[in-house]
Each structure stands twice: as C-alpha cells, then as structure tokens.
Amino acid sequence: MYMAEKTSYEFEAVPQEVDFTLRMTVPALVGAVLDTAGVDARRKGFGIDELNKENVSWVLSRMAIEIDERPRQYASYRIETWVNEFNRMLTTRNFTLHDAEGRTFGRAVTQWCVIDLEARRAVDLTELAARCADKIVDAPSPAEKPRKLAAIAPTCCREHRVVYSDIDFNRHVNTLRYIDMMFDMLPYDRYVADRPLRLDVHFLHECGYGQLLGVGCEERESATLFEISCEGTAAVRASLVWK
Amino acid sequence: MYMAEKTSYEFEAVPQEVDFTLRMTVPALVGAVLDTAGVDARRKGFGIDELNKENVSWVLSRMAIEIDERPRQYASYRIETWVNEFNRMLTTRNFTLHDAEGRTFGRAVTQWCVIDLEARRAVDLTELAARCADKIVDAPSPAEKPRKLAAIAPTCCREHRVVYSDIDFNRHVNTLRYIDMMFDMLPYDRYVADRPLRLDVHFLHECGYGQLLGVGCEERESATLFEISCEGTAAVRASLVWK
C-alpha cells in the first residue's frame, strides 16, 4: 500500500507575531500550526473548501503543543506535518517545528472531527478515511497525545462578551482567541520567561457572537489550568505546564 | 534625479481573515496594508530593523483607507505601495489595492513619524529624508489624506483593560487591536453589509499593558465616530463613513 510522506512548510517570525521579548508568542506559534493544518489539508484535497461542498467541516477537538524555545523576530522556521490516524470519530494530525539549523524546537498533536454544518454534530469519518487512505503517513506522533483534563477550581476569573473580532466564518469564537484569552490571564513575569512548555487544550462546546464567557484560571504547583465557560457550560479546558 | 517606482505585493484572502460573509474583514485589510508598509520599508533599507539600530522607530500617526469591496475567501489580490512625501515631521506612504482582474478596490494614505525609543518623542526627519531621497515616488496620493478629527460626544462606551494579546513588541497597544476595538462596537447588521467605506484614524497617545481604555462611539447620520481614551487622555480618534 502506498504511504504518504510528511509535508514541510516554511515560515518567518514576523514583527506582528513577536512580543516584547522579540520572540514569537505562544498563541502566534499555535496559529502557525493551525494554519499549516488548513493549508496542508487543502493541498491534499480534504480541506474545508472541499468539505464545505458537502456541508460538513473540520473542527479541532483537542490539541497538545510542546514548545522548547520561541523563534526570534525575523527567524526562519519550518513546520512538518502529517496525518497518522483516522478512526470513526477523530483524525490525528501531527507537527514538528524546526529552526533554520534544523533543530526541533516544538511538537504538536491535534485531533479533529468533522461536523455537519447544519446539525452541528460530529459525523462518522469512515467514508472520508477511505478516501484519504493514501494520505496517511506511517510515523508515530512526536509527543504524547492530548491529555485528559478535568474541571478546575478557579482562583481567578474574568468575564468576556464575545465580539466581532473574536468570531470566525462560522460565527463561533476563533480557536486562537481562546488561546489568547487564556494567555492574557497569566501574571506578567510569565511572558518574560522563555521556559519550555506544554499546552493541552480541549474544545468542548462552541460559543457564539454576543455570549458571555467566563475565563477561569487555577494556579497549581506544576501547572496553570484554565476553563472557559459559556453561559454555564464548559467550552474550553486547558493545562499549561512549564518545564 | 532618479525617482523610484511603486512596488507591488501579492496576497490571498485566507480563512483566518474572513468573517461570516466569507469576505475579508476591514481590520484584516488594514493589517495587510500595514504589513505591506513594514515589508516594503525593510526591503528599501529603512525598515524598523534598520531604524532600531539607531534607537528610533516608525510610528503610525494617521491613516485613511477606502474600501469599495472586500475580497472573498481565497481570492488573490495585490497591494501597490509608494512613499511620495517626506517632510520634517511626517512621511506619507500610499497604497492601492487591486483584485485578480486588476480592478482597484481600495486605496490608503498613511502618515508616519519616527520616534526616539527612549524619549518616546518624534525626531526630525530631515536626515532620514536625505538618505531616502531616491526611494520617493513622484505620484500623487490615491485618496484624500487623513481628515481632521475632533473630539466626540459618545453615545455608547465600553471599557477594556489592556492585556498581553493587545500589545506589540514595544509593550504598547497594537494598531490593529484599536481597529478591532472600534469595529467591535458596531451593530451586527453593519458586519453583514458590504458597502463602500472610508476609515480615518489618528493615533494621538500610546497606551500600555494594564491600562484601562474607554472605547467611545458616536453614531451620526453619515458617519460613526470613535474615540479611545486611556486614563483620561484621548489615545485614538476615528471616523467611519459608509458610502
């Protein structure tokens, strides 16, 4: 059986993506990873443009990203990506991030489902998996898959009304805005540090324009836990571990 | 005397930049224009990377942008840019936006000063102007220059505490976040419309991490006026005219 190869995309850390440490922000790196997923899926013929024709679309269910070091402004870097798993409900897309010298400075594992755009319900992937069989790459995920995340006991909380700049083409809060909301809760000295980190995120429920979100945060010894709720329902859970 | 030519940059309207009308948002178009300014200045040898070596940097003072029609998702478009004026305090950079068929769908005029990064004060541009003389393009601005904007009498107001995702490498609120904050104040039906518009913005005062902003909005018959203030000081003023 023909097996596909990993695909590679080139990037540059542009001024709009760096913070005052002159290194790319973690949310910007997550953005580059998710953009790569979209571009690669489209290039391989199973992007949202193709899926939308059948009134279904990709939705990110869980992600884990490990970042050892953030690229400096104007640095070139490369993201390698491959899909290595397709089951009835989820597909797994993997990423490794490499600097200009070829050193790996990050790894990500993402799990996606396909939802019916009318019913907003996950659809069975069996048929799509068959169509995509020759796009699967026989290589293991580069990091532990997204971990289980339980409810949290928030020690701080902010409210946020969903506005136009938060939403995507589906009128739901953009994935990256959730990442921003969580990083915005951190104490200032965390932004200065360039310590290796691992971020696990679960997307549980879609939030829409005008809804009131609660962004909760619980500091534990080894991790910062987040839960974003939307009018009483847990919408996003995350864990940020600094190594 | 040698005069420079306009320079042209190619873009594609990517899914992260479109709203639910499947057209690029106005803030995303402003972003593309400002990114073009940065890339073109750098390419011509007077970008922020060069200026920062002398501890000075470009700061956007005023801008005007006219958008006749917003590009559809995945549409290719092109931005042409040129600097046509350098005086002691300001330089004027111009833009025209063209669709894949070559039709002009937008125009922008931006005015920049150079500030001393320590003193946060504008510096005299005479010396820089002399160095850049061969980069000036002898072509008029494609639209009326940024208009005068007076104080407003807000009919609605929101507060916003400046967070990490709002700030740039200078720890000041990113220009695009101000544009987002203003567009987020509009009534929902304005987002659906694809009417030609003109946006004039003045940047008066820098706001930093942790400061409390007031975003005021005044609806007039022919325009929506905005004023963002930062702890009592007017920081940004804007006027949005729908044609």
Short mmCIF file of C-alpha atoms in Angstrom, two decimals:
data_model
loop_
_atom_site.label_atom_id
_atom_site.label_comp_id
_atom_site.label_asym_id
_atom_site.label_seq_id
_atom_site.Cartn_x
_atom_site.Cartn_y
_atom_site.Cartn_z
CA MET A 1 0.00 0.00 0.00
CA TYR A 2 1.29 3.45 -0.91
CA MET A 3 2.02 5.56 2.15
CA ALA A 4 2.37 9.33 2.00
CA GLU A 5 5.32 11.40 3.21
CA LYS A 6 5.41 14.25 5.74
CA THR A 7 5.00 17.71 4.20
CA SER A 8 7.03 20.75 5.12
CA TYR A 9 6.13 24.47 5.16
CA GLU A 10 8.47 27.44 5.56
CA PHE A 11 7.75 30.42 7.83
CA GLU A 12 9.34 33.59 9.13
CA ALA A 13 8.68 35.09 12.57
CA VAL A 14 7.27 38.50 11.54
CA PRO A 15 7.13 41.60 13.79
CA GLN A 16 3.33 41.27 14.27
CA GLU A 17 3.91 37.86 15.91
CA VAL A 18 6.56 38.75 18.47
CA ASP A 19 6.15 40.16 21.97
CA PHE A 20 8.48 42.47 23.91
CA THR A 21 10.99 39.63 24.31
CA LEU A 22 11.31 39.87 20.48
CA ARG A 23 10.34 36.20 20.28
CA MET A 24 7.17 34.78 18.73
CA THR A 25 4.30 34.49 21.18
CA VAL A 26 2.91 31.04 22.01
CA PRO A 27 -0.51 31.98 20.54
CA ALA A 28 1.25 33.01 17.30
CA LEU A 29 3.03 29.63 17.17
CA VAL A 30 -0.30 27.86 17.74
CA GLY A 31 -1.66 29.99 14.88
CA ALA A 32 1.15 28.89 12.56
CA VAL A 33 0.49 25.24 13.44
CA LEU A 34 -3.26 25.54 12.78
CA ASP A 35 -2.71 27.49 9.54
CA THR A 36 -0.40 24.68 8.43
CA ALA A 37 -3.16 22.15 9.14
CA GLY A 38 -5.59 24.12 6.97
CA VAL A 39 -3.18 24.65 4.10
CA ASP A 40 -1.95 21.04 4.09
CA ALA A 41 -5.48 19.58 4.21
CA ARG A 42 -6.50 21.83 1.32
CA ARG A 43 -3.42 20.88 -0.70
CA LYS A 44 -4.16 17.18 -0.18
CA GLY A 45 -7.77 17.59 -1.31
CA PHE A 46 -9.58 17.33 2.02
CA GLY A 47 -9.56 20.96 3.15
CA ILE A 48 -12.55 22.90 4.47
CA ASP A 49 -13.24 24.20 0.94
CA GLU A 50 -13.84 20.61 -0.27
CA LEU A 51 -15.70 19.51 2.87
CA ASN A 52 -17.95 22.58 2.83
CA LYS A 53 -19.31 21.45 -0.55
CA GLU A 54 -20.88 18.52 1.35
CA ASN A 55 -22.00 20.86 4.13
CA VAL A 56 -19.52 19.47 6.65
CA SER A 57 -16.36 20.99 8.10
CA TRP A 58 -13.28 20.18 10.19
CA VAL A 59 -13.49 21.12 13.87
CA LEU A 60 -10.50 20.98 16.19
CA SER A 61 -11.37 18.78 19.16
CA ARG A 62 -8.13 18.52 21.15
CA MET A 63 -4.58 19.73 20.81
CA ALA A 64 -1.26 19.40 22.58
CA ILE A 65 1.74 21.56 21.77
CA GLU A 66 5.21 21.50 23.26
CA ILE A 67 7.48 24.49 22.71
CA ASP A 68 11.10 24.31 23.86
CA GLU A 69 12.15 27.75 22.61
CA ARG A 70 10.27 30.51 20.76
CA PRO A 71 11.73 31.77 17.43
CA ARG A 72 13.30 35.23 17.43
CA GLN A 73 11.92 38.04 15.24
CA TYR A 74 12.76 37.52 11.54
CA ALA A 75 13.99 33.95 12.20
CA SER A 76 13.07 31.38 9.57
CA TYR A 77 11.49 28.18 10.74
CA ARG A 78 9.82 25.15 9.24
CA ILE A 79 6.76 23.12 10.21
CA GLU A 80 6.48 19.47 9.18
CA THR A 81 3.03 17.92 9.29
CA TRP A 82 1.43 14.53 8.77
CA VAL A 83 -1.82 12.69 9.49
CA ASN A 84 -1.14 9.27 11.02
CA GLU A 85 -4.52 8.13 12.23
CA PHE A 86 -8.14 8.14 11.13
CA ASN A 87 -10.80 6.46 13.23
CA ARG A 88 -14.57 6.66 13.16
CA MET A 89 -14.71 9.90 15.16
CA LEU A 90 -11.29 11.55 15.06
CA THR A 91 -8.28 12.05 12.89
CA THR A 92 -4.84 12.83 14.29
CA ARG A 93 -2.58 15.42 12.64
CA ASN A 94 0.99 15.84 13.88
CA PHE A 95 3.56 18.60 13.62
CA THR A 96 7.22 19.15 14.34
CA LEU A 97 8.75 22.64 14.36
CA HIS A 98 12.35 23.13 13.21
CA ASP A 99 14.67 26.13 13.31
CA ALA A 100 16.92 27.29 10.46
CA GLU A 101 19.69 24.93 11.68
CA GLY A 102 17.27 22.00 11.55
CA ARG A 103 16.92 21.62 15.32
CA THR A 104 13.45 20.62 16.53
CA PHE A 105 12.07 23.27 18.90
CA GLY A 106 8.43 22.19 19.05
CA ARG A 107 5.98 19.34 18.57
CA ALA A 108 2.19 19.25 18.31
CA VAL A 109 -0.53 16.62 18.15
CA THR A 110 -4.04 17.69 17.10
CA GLN A 111 -7.25 15.70 16.92
CA TRP A 112 -10.03 16.76 14.59
CA CYS A 113 -13.59 15.69 13.98
CA VAL A 114 -15.87 16.54 11.09
CA ILE A 115 -19.19 18.16 11.92
CA ASP A 116 -22.37 18.55 9.95
CA LEU A 117 -22.69 22.32 9.48
CA GLU A 118 -26.49 22.27 9.85
CA ALA A 119 -26.88 19.86 12.77
CA ARG A 120 -23.55 20.95 14.38
CA ARG A 121 -22.99 17.25 15.18
CA ALA A 122 -19.92 15.09 14.58
CA VAL A 123 -20.23 12.79 11.57
CA ASP A 124 -18.78 9.31 11.06
CA LEU A 125 -15.36 9.54 9.40
CA THR A 126 -15.33 6.02 7.90
CA GLU A 127 -16.09 7.18 4.36
CA LEU A 128 -13.66 10.12 4.47
CA ALA A 129 -10.98 7.86 5.96
CA ALA A 130 -11.32 5.51 2.98
CA ARG A 131 -10.96 8.42 0.57
CA CYS A 132 -7.89 9.71 2.44
CA ALA A 133 -6.18 6.32 2.97
CA ASP A 134 -3.30 7.21 0.65
CA LYS A 135 -2.65 10.45 2.60
CA ILE A 136 -1.90 8.68 5.91
CA VAL A 137 1.75 8.77 6.94
CA ASP A 138 3.14 5.77 8.82
CA ALA A 139 5.03 7.70 11.51
CA PRO A 140 4.26 7.97 15.24
CA SER A 141 3.05 11.17 16.89
CA PRO A 142 6.05 13.27 18.05
CA ALA A 143 4.64 13.87 21.55
CA GLU A 144 2.14 12.44 23.99
CA LYS A 145 -1.42 12.84 22.69
CA PRO A 146 -3.68 15.50 24.27
CA ARG A 147 -4.10 14.59 27.94
CA LYS A 148 -7.34 14.20 29.88
CA LEU A 149 -8.42 17.46 31.53
CA ALA A 150 -10.86 17.60 34.44
CA ALA A 151 -12.94 20.54 35.67
CA ILE A 152 -10.96 23.15 37.60
CA ALA A 153 -11.41 25.16 40.82
CA PRO A 154 -10.67 28.67 39.51
CA THR A 155 -8.74 31.03 41.73
CA CYS A 156 -9.22 33.95 39.33
CA CYS A 157 -11.85 34.68 36.73
CA ARG A 158 -12.59 37.27 34.05
CA GLU A 159 -15.73 37.86 32.01
CA HIS A 160 -15.71 38.49 28.29
CA ARG A 161 -18.60 39.27 25.95
CA VAL A 162 -17.95 37.71 22.51
CA VAL A 163 -17.44 40.44 19.90
CA TYR A 164 -16.94 40.57 16.14
CA SER A 165 -13.14 40.29 16.26
CA ASP A 166 -13.45 37.04 18.28
CA ILE A 167 -15.52 35.10 15.77
CA ASP A 168 -14.70 33.07 12.68
CA PHE A 169 -16.58 32.47 9.44
CA ASN A 170 -18.96 30.15 11.38
CA ARG A 171 -19.85 32.97 13.85
CA HIS A 172 -18.14 30.94 16.61
CA VAL A 173 -15.23 32.07 18.73
CA ASN A 174 -11.99 31.53 16.84
CA THR A 175 -9.68 28.89 18.34
CA LEU A 176 -6.82 31.36 18.61
CA ARG A 177 -8.92 33.85 20.56
CA TYR A 178 -9.46 31.18 23.24
CA ILE A 179 -5.68 30.69 23.41
CA ASP A 180 -5.26 34.48 23.70
CA MET A 181 -7.89 34.69 26.48
CA MET A 182 -6.03 32.07 28.49
CA PHE A 183 -2.56 33.57 27.99
CA ASP A 184 -3.98 37.01 28.90
CA MET A 185 -4.73 35.65 32.41
CA LEU A 186 -1.09 34.88 33.21
CA PRO A 187 0.98 37.05 35.55
CA TYR A 188 3.29 39.42 33.65
CA ASP A 189 6.56 37.67 34.58
CA ARG A 190 5.41 34.55 32.73
CA TYR A 191 5.59 36.46 29.44
CA VAL A 192 9.22 37.34 30.06
CA ALA A 193 10.28 33.75 30.70
CA ASP A 194 11.26 31.60 27.75
CA ARG A 195 10.85 28.29 29.55
CA PRO A 196 9.86 25.14 27.68
CA LEU A 197 6.15 24.50 27.98
CA ARG A 198 3.43 22.05 27.09
CA LEU A 199 -0.14 23.22 26.41
CA ASP A 200 -3.08 20.80 26.24
CA VAL A 201 -6.46 22.14 25.08
CA HIS A 202 -9.89 20.51 24.76
CA PHE A 203 -12.63 22.22 22.79
CA LEU A 204 -15.93 21.03 24.27
CA HIS A 205 -18.60 23.48 23.19
CA GLU A 206 -18.91 26.26 20.62
CA CYS A 207 -19.50 29.84 21.80
CA GLY A 208 -21.16 32.43 19.59
CA TYR A 209 -21.40 36.16 18.98
CA GLY A 210 -22.80 38.12 21.93
CA GLN A 211 -22.47 35.32 24.51
CA LEU A 212 -20.88 35.98 27.87
CA LEU A 213 -17.78 33.90 28.61
CA GLY A 214 -16.15 33.26 31.98
CA VAL A 215 -12.42 32.66 31.78
CA GLY A 216 -11.28 30.81 34.89
CA CYS A 217 -7.72 30.08 35.90
CA GLU A 218 -6.28 27.83 38.63
CA GLU A 219 -2.60 28.01 39.53
CA ARG A 220 -1.18 24.70 40.72
CA GLU A 221 2.38 23.98 41.67
CA SER A 222 3.31 22.37 38.38
CA ALA A 223 0.67 23.76 36.01
CA THR A 224 -1.79 26.53 35.24
CA LEU A 225 -5.25 25.17 34.46
CA PHE A 226 -7.93 27.05 32.51
CA GLU A 227 -11.61 26.65 31.90
CA ILE A 228 -13.62 28.93 29.66
CA SER A 229 -17.33 28.59 30.18
CA CYS A 230 -20.14 29.92 28.11
CA GLU A 231 -23.34 30.72 29.98
CA GLY A 232 -22.85 27.82 32.41
CA THR A 233 -21.40 25.24 30.00
CA ALA A 234 -17.70 24.35 29.93
CA ALA A 235 -16.50 25.38 26.46
CA VAL A 236 -12.71 25.01 26.61
CA ARG A 237 -10.37 23.38 29.11
CA ALA A 238 -6.61 23.69 29.06
CA SER A 239 -3.50 22.91 31.01
CA LEU A 240 -0.25 24.80 30.69
CA VAL A 241 2.80 23.09 32.13
CA TRP A 242 6.12 24.97 32.39
CA LYS A 243 9.04 22.62 32.33
CA MET B 1 17.21 62.93 -10.41
CA TYR B 2 16.38 59.22 -10.17
CA MET B 3 12.83 58.57 -9.00
CA ALA B 4 11.71 55.22 -7.64
CA GLU B 5 8.78 53.12 -8.89
CA LYS B 6 5.75 51.80 -6.98
CA THR B 7 6.26 48.31 -5.53
CA SER B 8 3.69 45.55 -5.64
CA TYR B 9 2.96 42.67 -3.20
CA GLU B 10 0.72 39.65 -3.76
CA PHE B 11 -1.77 38.34 -1.17
CA GLU B 12 -4.51 35.77 -0.74
CA ALA B 13 -7.58 36.22 1.47
CA VAL B 14 -7.07 33.29 3.87
CA PRO B 15 -9.83 31.70 6.03
CA GLN B 16 -8.47 33.29 9.25
CA GLU B 17 -9.11 36.74 7.70
CA VAL B 18 -12.72 36.35 6.57
CA ASP B 19 -15.91 36.83 8.55
CA PHE B 20 -19.26 35.05 8.15
CA THR B 21 -19.89 36.90 4.87
CA LEU B 22 -16.84 34.91 3.61
CA ARG B 23 -15.17 38.21 2.76
CA MET B 24 -12.06 39.66 4.36
CA THR B 25 -12.78 41.83 7.37
CA VAL B 26 -11.85 45.52 7.27
CA PRO B 27 -9.38 45.08 10.17
CA ALA B 28 -7.70 42.25 8.20
CA LEU B 29 -7.39 44.55 5.15
CA VAL B 30 -5.89 47.27 7.35
CA GLY B 31 -3.49 44.60 8.63
CA ALA B 32 -2.43 43.68 5.10
CA VAL B 33 -1.82 47.36 4.29
CA LEU B 34 0.30 47.90 7.43
CA ASP B 35 2.24 44.66 6.89
CA THR B 36 2.99 45.87 3.37
CA ALA B 37 4.34 49.13 4.79
CA GLY B 38 6.67 47.21 7.10
CA VAL B 39 7.91 44.77 4.47
CA ASP B 40 8.42 47.48 1.82
CA ALA B 41 10.30 49.79 4.21
CA ARG B 42 12.54 46.91 5.24
CA ARG B 43 13.17 45.92 1.63
CA LYS B 44 14.14 49.50 0.76
CA GLY B 45 16.57 49.71 3.70
CA PHE B 46 14.59 51.95 6.06
CA GLY B 47 12.57 49.36 8.00
CA ILE B 48 12.21 49.18 11.76
CA ASP B 49 15.13 46.71 11.91
CA GLU B 50 17.46 49.39 10.47
CA LEU B 51 15.94 52.27 12.47
CA ASN B 52 16.08 50.31 15.73
CA LYS B 53 19.87 50.18 15.41
CA GLU B 54 19.80 53.95 15.97
CA ASN B 55 17.26 53.53 18.77
CA VAL B 56 14.43 55.10 16.77
CA SER B 57 11.36 53.51 15.19
CA TRP B 58 8.46 54.22 12.82
CA VAL B 59 5.16 55.12 14.46
CA LEU B 60 1.92 55.40 12.53
CA SER B 61 0.43 58.83 13.13
CA ARG B 62 -2.61 58.98 10.83
CA MET B 63 -4.24 56.77 8.26
CA ALA B 64 -7.11 56.87 5.82
CA ILE B 65 -8.37 53.79 3.99
CA GLU B 66 -11.15 53.48 1.44
CA ILE B 67 -12.55 50.03 0.68
CA ASP B 68 -15.06 49.63 -2.14
CA GLU B 69 -15.48 45.87 -1.85
CA ARG B 70 -13.87 43.27 0.43
CA PRO B 71 -12.06 40.30 -1.20
CA ARG B 72 -13.75 36.91 -1.00
CA GLN B 73 -12.12 33.96 0.79
CA TYR B 74 -9.20 32.51 -1.22
CA ALA B 75 -9.26 35.47 -3.66
CA SER B 76 -5.86 36.74 -4.77
CA TYR B 77 -5.23 40.44 -4.52
CA ARG B 78 -2.34 42.81 -4.87
CA ILE B 79 -1.22 45.88 -2.90
CA GLU B 80 0.84 48.59 -4.57
CA THR B 81 2.72 50.97 -2.30
CA TRP B 82 4.86 54.07 -2.59
CA VAL B 83 6.21 56.91 -0.46
CA ASN B 84 5.61 60.27 -2.09
CA GLU B 85 6.40 62.77 0.63
CA PHE B 86 8.94 63.35 3.37
CA ASN B 87 8.80 66.48 5.49
CA ARG B 88 10.46 67.39 8.76
CA MET B 89 7.87 65.57 10.89
CA LEU B 90 5.98 63.11 8.68
CA THR B 91 6.36 60.84 5.73
CA THR B 92 3.42 59.79 3.56
CA ARG B 93 3.08 56.21 2.31
CA ASN B 94 0.34 55.36 -0.17
CA PHE B 95 -1.39 52.16 -1.21
CA THR B 96 -3.76 50.92 -3.87
CA LEU B 97 -5.48 47.53 -3.61
CA HIS B 98 -6.22 45.56 -6.79
CA ASP B 99 -8.21 42.38 -7.38
CA ALA B 100 -7.11 39.48 -9.61
CA GLU B 101 -8.67 41.21 -12.64
CA GLY B 102 -6.63 44.34 -11.93
CA ARG B 103 -9.58 46.44 -10.73
CA THR B 104 -8.79 48.83 -7.88
CA PHE B 105 -10.96 48.04 -4.85
CA GLY B 106 -9.20 50.09 -2.20
CA ARG B 107 -6.87 53.00 -1.51
CA ALA B 108 -4.96 54.09 1.58
CA VAL B 109 -2.85 57.04 2.70
CA THR B 110 -0.74 56.69 5.84
CA GLN B 111 1.42 59.25 7.64
CA TRP B 112 4.30 58.13 9.81
CA CYS B 113 6.69 59.81 12.17
CA VAL B 114 9.91 58.48 13.66
CA ILE B 115 10.21 58.45 17.43
CA ASP B 116 13.16 58.18 19.73
CA LEU B 117 12.59 54.87 21.54
CA GLU B 118 13.96 56.19 24.85
CA ALA B 119 12.36 59.63 24.95
CA ARG B 120 9.20 58.44 23.08
CA ARG B 121 9.36 61.77 21.19
CA ALA B 122 9.15 62.42 17.45
CA VAL B 123 12.52 63.13 15.83
CA ASP B 124 13.32 65.44 12.90
CA LEU B 125 13.17 63.52 9.62
CA THR B 126 15.45 65.81 7.61
CA GLU B 127 18.46 63.49 7.74
CA LEU B 128 16.42 60.33 7.03
CA ALA B 129 14.64 62.13 4.17
CA ALA B 130 18.01 62.89 2.57
CA ARG B 131 19.05 59.23 2.86
CA CYS B 132 15.73 58.10 1.36
CA ALA B 133 15.53 60.69 -1.43
CA ASP B 134 15.98 58.05 -4.15
CA LYS B 135 13.08 55.99 -2.71
CA ILE B 136 10.46 58.74 -3.19
CA VAL B 137 7.94 58.06 -5.95
CA ASP B 138 6.62 61.01 -7.92
CA ALA B 139 2.93 60.01 -7.89
CA PRO B 140 0.03 61.68 -6.06
CA SER B 141 -1.78 60.04 -3.13
CA PRO B 142 -4.69 57.90 -4.40
CA ALA B 143 -7.23 59.34 -1.94
CA GLU B 144 -7.77 62.38 0.24
CA LYS B 145 -5.21 62.50 3.06
CA PRO B 146 -6.34 61.64 6.63
CA ARG B 147 -9.01 64.16 7.64
CA LYS B 148 -9.13 66.29 10.76
CA LEU B 149 -10.99 64.58 13.60
CA ALA B 150 -12.42 66.46 16.58
CA ALA B 151 -13.42 65.11 19.99
CA ILE B 152 -16.71 63.19 20.02
CA ALA B 153 -19.82 63.03 22.23
CA PRO B 154 -20.06 59.26 22.78
CA THR B 155 -23.49 57.67 22.83
CA CYS B 156 -22.07 54.29 23.84
CA CYS B 157 -18.92 53.28 25.65
CA ARG B 158 -17.08 50.12 26.66
CA GLU B 159 -14.15 49.64 28.98
CA HIS B 160 -11.19 47.44 28.18
CA ARG B 161 -8.15 46.59 30.32
CA VAL B 162 -5.06 46.21 28.09
CA VAL B 163 -3.88 42.58 28.12
CA TYR B 164 -0.92 40.66 26.68
CA SER B 165 -2.64 39.84 23.36
CA ASP B 166 -3.27 43.58 22.76
CA ILE B 167 0.35 44.71 22.93
CA ASP B 168 3.21 44.82 20.45
CA PHE B 169 6.96 44.45 20.83
CA ASN B 170 7.03 47.94 22.40
CA ARG B 171 4.50 46.93 25.10
CA HIS B 172 2.01 49.38 23.54
CA VAL B 173 -1.41 48.50 22.18
CA ASN B 174 -1.06 47.18 18.65
CA THR B 175 -2.57 49.40 15.94
CA LEU B 176 -4.79 46.57 14.70
CA ARG B 177 -6.25 45.97 18.17
CA TYR B 178 -7.51 49.58 18.17
CA ILE B 179 -9.17 48.96 14.81
CA ASP B 180 -10.71 45.75 16.22
CA MET B 181 -11.96 47.57 19.33
CA MET B 182 -13.73 50.15 17.16
CA PHE B 183 -15.28 47.64 14.75
CA ASP B 184 -16.42 45.54 17.74
CA MET B 185 -18.67 48.47 18.78
CA LEU B 186 -20.73 48.41 15.58
CA PRO B 187 -24.26 47.00 15.45
CA TYR B 188 -24.36 43.48 14.00
CA ASP B 189 -26.07 44.41 10.72
CA ARG B 190 -23.09 46.59 9.79
CA TYR B 191 -20.95 43.45 9.54
CA VAL B 192 -23.31 41.91 7.02
CA ALA B 193 -23.27 44.93 4.69
CA ASP B 194 -20.58 45.14 2.07
CA ARG B 195 -20.94 48.87 1.47
CA PRO B 196 -18.00 51.00 0.39
CA LEU B 197 -16.45 52.75 3.33
CA ARG B 198 -13.78 55.22 4.32
CA LEU B 199 -11.97 55.00 7.65
CA ASP B 200 -9.82 57.83 9.04
CA VAL B 201 -7.75 57.17 12.16
CA HIS B 202 -5.49 59.42 14.26
CA PHE B 203 -3.12 57.89 16.78
CA LEU B 204 -2.58 60.52 19.48
CA HIS B 205 -1.18 58.76 22.52
CA GLU B 206 0.32 55.34 23.28
CA CYS B 207 -1.48 53.01 25.71
CA GLY B 208 0.37 50.31 27.60
CA TYR B 209 -0.09 46.98 29.31
CA GLY B 210 -2.56 47.02 32.21
CA GLN B 211 -4.07 50.44 31.43
CA LEU B 212 -7.82 50.90 31.35
CA LEU B 213 -9.21 52.08 28.00
CA GLY B 214 -12.58 53.64 27.30
CA VAL B 215 -13.89 52.97 23.80
CA GLY B 216 -16.50 55.58 22.91
CA CYS B 217 -18.70 55.61 19.87
CA GLU B 218 -21.00 58.30 18.43
CA GLU B 219 -23.42 57.48 15.65
CA ARG B 220 -24.08 60.39 13.31
CA GLU B 221 -26.26 60.39 10.23
CA SER B 222 -23.40 59.99 7.79
CA ALA B 223 -20.64 58.55 9.95
CA THR B 224 -19.73 56.58 13.06
CA LEU B 225 -17.13 58.40 15.18
CA PHE B 226 -14.86 56.74 17.71
CA GLU B 227 -12.59 57.87 20.50
CA ILE B 228 -10.47 55.54 22.57
CA SER B 229 -9.18 57.17 25.72
CA CYS B 230 -6.57 55.93 28.11
CA GLU B 231 -6.99 57.04 31.73
CA GLY B 232 -8.43 60.41 30.70
CA THR B 233 -6.25 61.11 27.64
CA ALA B 234 -7.58 60.73 24.08
CA ALA B 235 -5.44 57.97 22.53
CA VAL B 236 -7.14 57.25 19.18
CA ARG B 237 -9.81 59.04 17.18
CA ALA B 238 -11.51 57.67 14.12
CA SER B 239 -14.32 58.28 11.68
CA LEU B 240 -16.03 55.56 9.67
CA VAL B 241 -18.10 56.78 6.74
CA TRP B 242 -20.31 54.32 4.83
CA LYS B 243 -20.88 55.44 1.28
#
